[in-house]
XYZ file of C-alpha atoms in Angstrom:
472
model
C 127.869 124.504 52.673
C 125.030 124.780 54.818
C 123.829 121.527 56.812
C 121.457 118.653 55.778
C 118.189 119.177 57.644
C 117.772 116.160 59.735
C 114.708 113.961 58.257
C 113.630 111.467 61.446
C 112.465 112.945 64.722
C 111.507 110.624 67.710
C 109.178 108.995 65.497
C 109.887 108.656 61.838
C 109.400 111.403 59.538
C 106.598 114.396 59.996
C 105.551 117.791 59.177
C 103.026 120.056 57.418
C 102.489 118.774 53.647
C 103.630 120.979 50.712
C 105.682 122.534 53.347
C 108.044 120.206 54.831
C 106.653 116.946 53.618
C 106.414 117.069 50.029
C 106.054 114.460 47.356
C 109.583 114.849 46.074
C 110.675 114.363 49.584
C 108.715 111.034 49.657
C 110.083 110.178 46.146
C 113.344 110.116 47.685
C 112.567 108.431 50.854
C 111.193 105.838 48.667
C 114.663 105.577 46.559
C 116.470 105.936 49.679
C 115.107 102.895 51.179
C 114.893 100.606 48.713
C 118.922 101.478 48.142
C 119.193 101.056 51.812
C 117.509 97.502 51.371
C 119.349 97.011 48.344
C 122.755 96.853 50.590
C 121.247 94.534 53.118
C 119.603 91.520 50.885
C 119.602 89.794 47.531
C 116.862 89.414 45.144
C 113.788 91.491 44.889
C 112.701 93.428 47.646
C 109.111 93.346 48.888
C 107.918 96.500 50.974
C 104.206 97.094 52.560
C 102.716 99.951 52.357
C 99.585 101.096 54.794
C 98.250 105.011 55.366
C 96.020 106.493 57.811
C 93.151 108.621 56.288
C 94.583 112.221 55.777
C 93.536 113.681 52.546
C 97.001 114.096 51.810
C 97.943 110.077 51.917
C 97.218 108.936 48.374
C 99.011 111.506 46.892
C 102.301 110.352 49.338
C 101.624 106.802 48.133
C 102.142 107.049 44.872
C 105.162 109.137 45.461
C 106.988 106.428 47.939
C 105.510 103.615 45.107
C 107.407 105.299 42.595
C 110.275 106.355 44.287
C 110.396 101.986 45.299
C 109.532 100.385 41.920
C 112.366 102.754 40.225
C 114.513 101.364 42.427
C 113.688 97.499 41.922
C 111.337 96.855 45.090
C 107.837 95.144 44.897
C 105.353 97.147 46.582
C 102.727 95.673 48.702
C 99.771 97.742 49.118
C 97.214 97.274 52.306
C 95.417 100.317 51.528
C 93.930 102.791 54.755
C 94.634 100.816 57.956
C 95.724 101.343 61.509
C 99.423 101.530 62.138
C 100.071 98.124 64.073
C 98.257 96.287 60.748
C 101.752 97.581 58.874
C 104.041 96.089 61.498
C 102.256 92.765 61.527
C 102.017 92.478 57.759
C 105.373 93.054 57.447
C 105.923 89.862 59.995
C 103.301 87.605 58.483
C 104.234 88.631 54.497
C 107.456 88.076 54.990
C 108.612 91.502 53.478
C 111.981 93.554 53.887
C 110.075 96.576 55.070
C 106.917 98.772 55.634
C 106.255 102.118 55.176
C 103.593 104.045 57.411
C 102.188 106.925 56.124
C 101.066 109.116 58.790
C 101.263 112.243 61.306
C 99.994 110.112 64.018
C 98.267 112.092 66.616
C 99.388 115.519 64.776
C 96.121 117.783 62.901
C 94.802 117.130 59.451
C 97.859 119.323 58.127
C 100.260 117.197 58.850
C 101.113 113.866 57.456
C 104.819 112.021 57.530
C 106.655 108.117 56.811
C 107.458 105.844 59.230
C 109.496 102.429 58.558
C 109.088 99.154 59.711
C 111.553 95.855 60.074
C 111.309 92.567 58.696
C 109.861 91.724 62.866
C 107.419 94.911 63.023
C 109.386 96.920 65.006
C 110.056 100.435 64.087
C 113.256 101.326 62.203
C 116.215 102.351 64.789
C 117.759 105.565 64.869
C 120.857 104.449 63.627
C 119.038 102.532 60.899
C 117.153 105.884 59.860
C 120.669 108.031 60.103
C 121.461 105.359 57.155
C 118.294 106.286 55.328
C 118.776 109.843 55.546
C 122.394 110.023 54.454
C 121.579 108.145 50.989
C 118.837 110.047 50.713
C 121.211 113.449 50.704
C 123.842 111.936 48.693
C 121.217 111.181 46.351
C 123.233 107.983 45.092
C 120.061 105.832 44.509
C 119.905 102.235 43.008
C 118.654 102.511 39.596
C 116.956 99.216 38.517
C 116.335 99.936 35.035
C 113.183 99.776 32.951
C 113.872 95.734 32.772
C 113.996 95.429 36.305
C 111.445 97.796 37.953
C 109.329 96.315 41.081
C 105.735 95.379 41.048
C 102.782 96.356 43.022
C 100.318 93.542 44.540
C 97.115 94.420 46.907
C 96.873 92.520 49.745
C 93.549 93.138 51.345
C 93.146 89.583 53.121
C 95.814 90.946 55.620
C 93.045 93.196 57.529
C 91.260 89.663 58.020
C 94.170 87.699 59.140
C 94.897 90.388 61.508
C 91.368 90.696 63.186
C 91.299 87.088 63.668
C 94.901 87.188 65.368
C 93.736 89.941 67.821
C 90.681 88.410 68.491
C 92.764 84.875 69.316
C 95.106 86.888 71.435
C 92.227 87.858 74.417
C 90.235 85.641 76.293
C 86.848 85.936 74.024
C 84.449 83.844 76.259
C 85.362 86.249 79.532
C 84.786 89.052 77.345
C 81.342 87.973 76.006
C 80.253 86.618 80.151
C 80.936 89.873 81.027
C 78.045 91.572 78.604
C 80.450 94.386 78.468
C 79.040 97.853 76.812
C 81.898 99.988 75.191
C 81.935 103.743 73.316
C 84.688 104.276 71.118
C 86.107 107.085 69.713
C 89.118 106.708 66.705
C 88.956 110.293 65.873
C 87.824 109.579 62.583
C 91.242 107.961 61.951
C 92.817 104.733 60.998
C 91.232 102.904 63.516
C 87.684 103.770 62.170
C 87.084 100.685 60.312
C 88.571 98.218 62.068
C 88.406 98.580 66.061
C 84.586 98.565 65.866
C 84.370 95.465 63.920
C 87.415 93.804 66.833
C 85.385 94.825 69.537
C 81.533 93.799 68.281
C 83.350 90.530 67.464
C 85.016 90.242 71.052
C 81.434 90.015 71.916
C 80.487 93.761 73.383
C 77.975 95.848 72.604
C 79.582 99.215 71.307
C 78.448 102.825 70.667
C 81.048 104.478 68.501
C 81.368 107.914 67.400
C 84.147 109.936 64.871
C 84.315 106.397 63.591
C 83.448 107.380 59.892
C 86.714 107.675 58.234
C 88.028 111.596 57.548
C 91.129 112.848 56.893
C 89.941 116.028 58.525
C 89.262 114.913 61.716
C 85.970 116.809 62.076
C 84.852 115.426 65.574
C 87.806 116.200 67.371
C 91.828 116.545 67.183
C 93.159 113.192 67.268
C 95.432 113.667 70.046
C 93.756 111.098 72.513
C 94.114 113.626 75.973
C 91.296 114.774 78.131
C 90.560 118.407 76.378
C 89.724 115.933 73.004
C 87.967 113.479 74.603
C 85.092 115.544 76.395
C 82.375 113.651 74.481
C 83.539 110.382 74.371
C 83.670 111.127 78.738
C 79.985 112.375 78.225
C 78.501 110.332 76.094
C 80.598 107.058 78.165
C 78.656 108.214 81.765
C 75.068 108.794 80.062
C 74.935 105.373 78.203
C 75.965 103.326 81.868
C 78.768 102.058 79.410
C 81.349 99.933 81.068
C 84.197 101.799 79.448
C 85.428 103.892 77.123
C 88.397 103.457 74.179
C 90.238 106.101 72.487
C 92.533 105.952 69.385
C 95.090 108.372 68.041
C 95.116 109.297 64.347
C 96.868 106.326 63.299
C 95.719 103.781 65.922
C 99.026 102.916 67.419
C 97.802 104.692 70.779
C 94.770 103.680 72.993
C 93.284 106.039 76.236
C 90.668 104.434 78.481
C 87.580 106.157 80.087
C 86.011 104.630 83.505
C 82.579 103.479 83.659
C 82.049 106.997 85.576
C 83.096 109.044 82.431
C 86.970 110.055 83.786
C 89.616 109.511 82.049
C 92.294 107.705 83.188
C 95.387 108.514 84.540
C 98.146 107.871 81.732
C 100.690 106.579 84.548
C 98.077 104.473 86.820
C 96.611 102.557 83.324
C 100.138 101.403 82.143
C 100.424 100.662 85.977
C 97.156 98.168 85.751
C 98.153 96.913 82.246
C 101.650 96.063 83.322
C 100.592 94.494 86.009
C 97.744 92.470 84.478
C 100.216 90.866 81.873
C 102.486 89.715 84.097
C 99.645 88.282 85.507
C 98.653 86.577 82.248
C 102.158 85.356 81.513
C 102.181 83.529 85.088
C 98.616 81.985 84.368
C 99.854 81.100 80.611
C 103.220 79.385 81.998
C 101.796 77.792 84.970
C 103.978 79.829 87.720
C 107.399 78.718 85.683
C 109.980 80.286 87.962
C 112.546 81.384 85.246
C 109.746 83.477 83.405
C 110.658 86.453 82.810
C 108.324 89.171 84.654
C 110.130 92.639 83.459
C 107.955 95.065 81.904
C 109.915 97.930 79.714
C 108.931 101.483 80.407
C 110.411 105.215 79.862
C 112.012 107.322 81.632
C 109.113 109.632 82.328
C 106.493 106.842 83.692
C 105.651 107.354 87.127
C 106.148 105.735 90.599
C 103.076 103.608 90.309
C 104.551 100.945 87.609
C 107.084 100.101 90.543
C 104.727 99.597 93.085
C 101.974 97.952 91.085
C 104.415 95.431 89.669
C 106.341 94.807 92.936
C 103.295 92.986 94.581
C 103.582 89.921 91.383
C 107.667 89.805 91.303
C 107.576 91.925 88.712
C 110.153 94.508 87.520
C 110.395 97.807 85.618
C 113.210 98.758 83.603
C 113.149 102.254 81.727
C 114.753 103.287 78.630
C 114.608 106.309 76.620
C 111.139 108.322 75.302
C 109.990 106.644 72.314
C 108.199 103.466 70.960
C 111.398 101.981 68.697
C 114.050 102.593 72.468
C 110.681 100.447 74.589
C 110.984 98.051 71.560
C 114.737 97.650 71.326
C 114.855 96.713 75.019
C 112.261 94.428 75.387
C 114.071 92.799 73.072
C 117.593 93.171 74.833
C 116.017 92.320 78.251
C 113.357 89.476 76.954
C 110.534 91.495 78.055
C 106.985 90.524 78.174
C 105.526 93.824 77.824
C 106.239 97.287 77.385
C 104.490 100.855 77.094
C 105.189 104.911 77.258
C 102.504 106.439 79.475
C 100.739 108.226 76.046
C 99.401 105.165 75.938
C 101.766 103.562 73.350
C 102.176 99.965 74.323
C 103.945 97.118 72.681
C 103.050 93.455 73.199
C 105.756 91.290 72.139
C 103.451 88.060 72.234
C 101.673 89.577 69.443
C 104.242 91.722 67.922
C 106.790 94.472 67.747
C 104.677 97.834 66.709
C 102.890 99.260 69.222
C 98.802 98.407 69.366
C 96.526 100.551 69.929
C 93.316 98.371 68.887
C 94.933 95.284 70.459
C 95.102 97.404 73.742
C 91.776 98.647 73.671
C 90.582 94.583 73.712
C 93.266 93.769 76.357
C 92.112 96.649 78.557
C 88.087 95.386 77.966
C 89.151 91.616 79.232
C 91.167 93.317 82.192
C 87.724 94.798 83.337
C 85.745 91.844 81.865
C 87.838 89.578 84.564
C 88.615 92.164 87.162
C 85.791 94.629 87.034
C 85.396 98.116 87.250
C 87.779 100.104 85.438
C 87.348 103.139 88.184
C 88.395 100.715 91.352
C 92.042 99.157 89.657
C 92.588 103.049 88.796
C 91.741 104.402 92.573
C 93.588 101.030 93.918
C 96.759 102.608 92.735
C 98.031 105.125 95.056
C 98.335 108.673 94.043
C 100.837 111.052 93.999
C 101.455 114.612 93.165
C 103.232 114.819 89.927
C 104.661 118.220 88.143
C 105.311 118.613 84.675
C 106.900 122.142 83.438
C 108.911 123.710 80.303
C 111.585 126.179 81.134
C 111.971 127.976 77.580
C 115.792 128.114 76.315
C 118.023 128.454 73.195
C 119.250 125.498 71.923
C 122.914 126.374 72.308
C 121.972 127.580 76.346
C 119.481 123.725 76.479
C 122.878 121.964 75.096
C 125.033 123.860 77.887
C 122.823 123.234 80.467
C 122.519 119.341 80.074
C 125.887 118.766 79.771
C 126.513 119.544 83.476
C 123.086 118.756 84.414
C 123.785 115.414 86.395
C 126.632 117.012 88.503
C 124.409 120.046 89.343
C 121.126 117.731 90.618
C 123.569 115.345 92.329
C 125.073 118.159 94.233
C 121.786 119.861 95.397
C 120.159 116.920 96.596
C 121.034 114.646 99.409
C 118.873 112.161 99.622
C 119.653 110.406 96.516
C 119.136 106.360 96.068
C 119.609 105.675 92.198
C 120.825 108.204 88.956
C 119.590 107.693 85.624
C 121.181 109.304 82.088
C 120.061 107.258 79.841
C 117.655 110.073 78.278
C 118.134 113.251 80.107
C 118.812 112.846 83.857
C 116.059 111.021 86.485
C 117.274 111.267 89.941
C 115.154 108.808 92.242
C 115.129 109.715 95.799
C 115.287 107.435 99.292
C 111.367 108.029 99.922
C 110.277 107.226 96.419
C 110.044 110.243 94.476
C 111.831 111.180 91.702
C 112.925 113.953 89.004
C 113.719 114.083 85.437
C 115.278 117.111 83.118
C 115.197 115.919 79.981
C 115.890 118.302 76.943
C 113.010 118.674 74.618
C 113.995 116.861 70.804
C 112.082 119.301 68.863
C 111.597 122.552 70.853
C 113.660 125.344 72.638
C 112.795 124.336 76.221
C 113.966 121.913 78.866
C 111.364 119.166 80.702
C 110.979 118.765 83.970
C 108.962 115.587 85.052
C 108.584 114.736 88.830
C 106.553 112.929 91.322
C 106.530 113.408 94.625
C 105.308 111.521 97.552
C 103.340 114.688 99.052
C 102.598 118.012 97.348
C 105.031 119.253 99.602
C 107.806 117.609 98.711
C 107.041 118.115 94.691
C 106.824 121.563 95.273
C 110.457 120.939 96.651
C 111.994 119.237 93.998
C 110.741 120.752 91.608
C 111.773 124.562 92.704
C 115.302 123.559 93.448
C 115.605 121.566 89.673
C 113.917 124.867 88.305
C 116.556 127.347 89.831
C 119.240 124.669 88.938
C 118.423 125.470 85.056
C 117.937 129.166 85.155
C 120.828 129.995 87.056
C 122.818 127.749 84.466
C 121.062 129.579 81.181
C 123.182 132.106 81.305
């Protein structure tokens, strides 16, 4: 019998509709969770339900609707809104779940499901292993015609939610500062809603790709510097302060400087990090038991150690991916925590990472701090590598098994040794390596930074001729 195709990747369920994601997939998903849910409470089950604006998202809505109500769970419907607005409707309604539809940063092609807890935060891998093996056995709850769920529209929740972002930032700063901001949501989920946040926060904003299109005809909603050449342009023409990028579904957020550059992924985590540890101190009037760690990945650079070393703060990495930032700022009572993409969670708000909320916290930052292009350029630089060595999966499953034996033994210099999510070696003058194995691809990662070009250059050729020599 051949083997189940596994549903969840690192971040819910996606691929190319008709092809891979198909309504009688999302059917099932739908049965599978409310059968899931079914084991875990009592009573009727409410679950919300949000989508992005791909063409496609209708059509998966009233497949995951059917597939819930057949199985006895009240649907909640929030209609098209940004990711985060699912995670904290979900908290504030009270409900069991809540179902994302969405491909995230992906093109117009795609589309996929992501869940949500009762808290916000993004279903668990073991929690979606659970998911996917009812959903193969195919050994649904069956409510019965008597006892089939009901749906309710709760549009008031987009209100409640603009009004909580807008409480969580200091608003008077924001409108001193006379700020004037560009944004860019890719036509996405964040269309209708970020504007509205930030004209409200007191800015005066220029927006563009904010009409709402499933086909993303201004640019590929990936938020990285080859899709973001106008927002740069248009950002240093107007003499804006800043500019604020969303992914398709709004969970993400990239900043441009007042000078029209993007920003370094690894330096603006740095500066956010930094600044709410910062905020926490000023909130809990220096309170020496406050926690000050900030979660991070694996792959986050250098700079989130230094920044947060001169306020007592301190980083602590975890795997790649929003739900592994999420479990552990949880575990380690965190008061912030972000992947460099530009996916950041604020647990004073919620569990599901914000991309709208971030674009307002990054707007007071520079509203109380000032220009966005001198915190960058305060942060010191360093020359980081990123390459793919292409391999078979059985050769990329070899290689990593012996991978932290064969970097341990070429190096000498070695202070700390991280396998948590591939293997990140940190050396005694601050730089640092990681192979990690891609999840969905036939190649291995290699992520470094080194303190001069030199000594990247180093690194990385000796990790690179570690691999190929061991791919055979």
């Amino acid at each position: 019998m051949p083997e189940n195709k596994k549903l969840f990747g690192t971040s819910g369920i996606r691929g190319k509709v008709e092809d891979e994601v198909t309504t009688n997939l999302t059917l099932n998903v739908g049965k599978a969770l409310a059968t899931y849910l079914d084991k875990k409470e009592e009573g009727k089950k409410d679950v919300v339900i949000g989508y992005d604006t791909r063409t496609t998202n209708e059509m998966l809505e009233n497949a995951i609707t059917a597939g819930l109500l057949e199985s006895g769970c009240n649907v909640l419907k929030i209609g098209m809104v940004p990711t985060p607005l699912v995670g904290y409707a979900v908290d504030k309604l009270k409900a069991s779940a809540g179902v994302m539809l969405t491909a995230s940063h992906n093109p117009s092609e795609y589309n996929g499901i992501k869940i949500w807890n009762k808290n916000g935060m993004a279903y668990t891998p073991s929690q979606e292993e659970e998911i996917e093996k009812i959903y193969y056995s195919e050994e649904f709850t069956e409510a019965g015609w008597e006892n089939i769920g009901e749906i309710y529209h709760i549009e008031e929740i987009k209100q409640t939610y603009m009004d909580d972002l807008l409480n969580a930032v200091d608003i008077d700063a924001i409108k001193n500062a006379k700020l004037k901001v560009v944004l860019d949501p890719a036509s996405g989920a964040g269309s209708e809603i970020s504007p509205l946040v930030i004209r409200m926060a007191g800015c005066e904003i220029i927006t563009l790709n904010s009409q709402s299109d499933g086909f993303f005809p201004g640019r590929n909603p990936e938020p990285n510097e080859a899709n973001l050449q106008d927002l740069m342009e248009i950002v240093a023409k107007s003499n804006a302060d800043i500019g604020i990028a969303h992914d398709g579904d709004a969970d993400r957020m990239m900043a441009i400087d007042e000078n029209g550059r993007i920003s370094d992924f690894d330096k603006l985590l740095a500066i956010m990090s930094k600044y709410m540890v910062e905020k926490s101190e000023d909130k809990n009037e220096g309170n020496d038991s406050l926690s000050k760690k900030v979660i991070t990945t694996v792959d986050a650079g250098l700079c989130m150690d230094e920044s947060l070393k001169e306020v007592g703060g301190k980083v602590i990495r975890t795997k790649v991916g929003d739900v592994n930032v999420a479990e552990s700022i949880i575990e380690e009572d965190a008061i912030f925590g972000g992947e460099p993409s530009g996916t950041w969670i604020y647990p004073d708000f919620g569990m599901c990472p914000d991309g709208i909320l971030s674009g307002i916290r990054i707007i007071e930052l520079v509203a109380k701090k000032g220009k966005l292009s001198k915190l960058l350029d305060d942060i010191p630089n360093y020359t980081s590598i990123r390459e793919k060595i292409i391999c078979s999966k059985e050769a990329k499953i070899k290689v990593m098994g012996n991978m932290e034996k064969l970097l341990t033994d070429a190096f000498d210099d070695i202070v700390n040794v991280n396998s948590i999510d591939g293997v990140r070696i940190a050396f005694e003058d601050g730089s640092w390596v990681l192979v990690r194995p891609s999840g969905t691809e036939d190649y291995v990662r290699i992520t470094l930074e080194g303190k001069t070009p030199e000594r990247a250059e180093f690194i990385k050729d000796i990790s690179a001729k570690i691999i190929n020599e061991n791919l055979d």
